[in-house]
XYZ file of C-alpha atoms in Angstrom:
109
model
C 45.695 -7.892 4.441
C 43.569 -8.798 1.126
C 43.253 -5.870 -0.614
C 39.837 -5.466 -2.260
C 38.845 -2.961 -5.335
C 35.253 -3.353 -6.270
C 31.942 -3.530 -4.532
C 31.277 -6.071 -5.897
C 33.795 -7.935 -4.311
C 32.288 -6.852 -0.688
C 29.178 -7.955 -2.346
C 30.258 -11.731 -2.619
C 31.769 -12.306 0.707
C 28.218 -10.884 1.749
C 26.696 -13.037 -0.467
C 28.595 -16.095 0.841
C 27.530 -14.843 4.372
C 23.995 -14.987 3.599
C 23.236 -11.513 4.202
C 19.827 -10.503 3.767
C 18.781 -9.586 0.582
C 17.160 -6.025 2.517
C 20.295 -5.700 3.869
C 22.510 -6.018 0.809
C 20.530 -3.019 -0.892
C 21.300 -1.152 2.158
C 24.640 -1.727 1.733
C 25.202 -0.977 -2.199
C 23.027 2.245 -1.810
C 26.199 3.702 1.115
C 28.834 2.069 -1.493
C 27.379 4.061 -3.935
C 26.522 6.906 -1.656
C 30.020 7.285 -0.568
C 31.543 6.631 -3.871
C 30.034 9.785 -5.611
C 30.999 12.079 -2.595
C 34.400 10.782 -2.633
C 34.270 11.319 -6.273
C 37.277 13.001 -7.129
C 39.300 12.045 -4.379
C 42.367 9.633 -4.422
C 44.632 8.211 -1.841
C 48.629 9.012 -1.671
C 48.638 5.342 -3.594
C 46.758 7.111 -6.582
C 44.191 4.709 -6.077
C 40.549 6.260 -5.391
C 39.460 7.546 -1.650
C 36.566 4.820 -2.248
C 39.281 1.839 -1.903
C 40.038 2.880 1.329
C 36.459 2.572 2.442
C 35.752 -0.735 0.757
C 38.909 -1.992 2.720
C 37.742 -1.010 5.790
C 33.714 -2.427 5.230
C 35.568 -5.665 3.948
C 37.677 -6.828 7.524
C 34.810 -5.820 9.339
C 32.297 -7.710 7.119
C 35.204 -10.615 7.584
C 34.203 -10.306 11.328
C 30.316 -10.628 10.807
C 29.775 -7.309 12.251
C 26.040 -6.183 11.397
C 24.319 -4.132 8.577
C 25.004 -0.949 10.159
C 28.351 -1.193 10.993
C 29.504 -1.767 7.287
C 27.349 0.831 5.953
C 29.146 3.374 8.911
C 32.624 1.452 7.625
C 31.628 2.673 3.851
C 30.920 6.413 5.288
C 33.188 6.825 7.837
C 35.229 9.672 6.160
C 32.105 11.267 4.301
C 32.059 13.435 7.292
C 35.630 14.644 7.514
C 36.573 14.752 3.750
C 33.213 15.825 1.576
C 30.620 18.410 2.444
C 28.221 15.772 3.892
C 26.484 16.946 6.555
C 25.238 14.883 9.747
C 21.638 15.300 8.847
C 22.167 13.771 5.442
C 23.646 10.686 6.676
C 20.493 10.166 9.577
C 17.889 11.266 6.972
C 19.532 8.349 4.270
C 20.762 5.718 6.805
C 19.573 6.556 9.918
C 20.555 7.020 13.450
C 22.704 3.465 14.069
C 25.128 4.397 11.257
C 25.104 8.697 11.982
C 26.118 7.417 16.050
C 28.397 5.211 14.753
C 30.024 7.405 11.734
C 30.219 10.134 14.869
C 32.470 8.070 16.622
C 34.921 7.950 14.219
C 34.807 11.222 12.677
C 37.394 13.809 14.012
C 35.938 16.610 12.503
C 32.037 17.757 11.317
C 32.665 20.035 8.221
């Protein structure tokens, strides 16, 4: 697996899949969303939580999976590991990427 350690790495392979431009903005604004909640936080690698994330938004971006499901991709541990609530994430990104961060979230603060 390619590792990947910048957003703006994810932002090129989105680029190259001509993801809309709306889109794109959606997509840095959870990046950066997630990376100041994670703030602080680093993996048993030493290498910052928001790695993990931007791992995770990259094979699924590799699969063409849609706008929501790599913003929920970028988020899917805000839930479990900061003091993000629910609401926050449906007020910001709405109820696609809330259901889908749900799914994957074994715990709600």
């Amino acid at each position: 697996m390619q590792q990947i350690h910048s957003f703006e790495e994810l932002k090129e392979i989105l680029v190259e899949q001509n993801r809309d431009k709306k889109d794109l903005e959606e997509i840095e604004q959870a990046y950066f969303y997630a990376k100041k909640v994670h703030e602080g936080q680093y993996r048993v690698s030493e290498e910052p939580y928001i790695v993990h994330p931007l791992v995770v938004a990259k094979i699924l971006a590799d699969l063409l999976v849609d706008k929501s499901t790599i913003i929920a991709a970028l988020l899917h541990d805000v839930l479990e590991d900061t003091d993000t609530k629910p609401e926050e994430i449906k007020e910001r990104f709405g109820d696609d990427v809330l259901n889908l961060v749900l799914g994957v979230t074994t715990k709600t603060g």
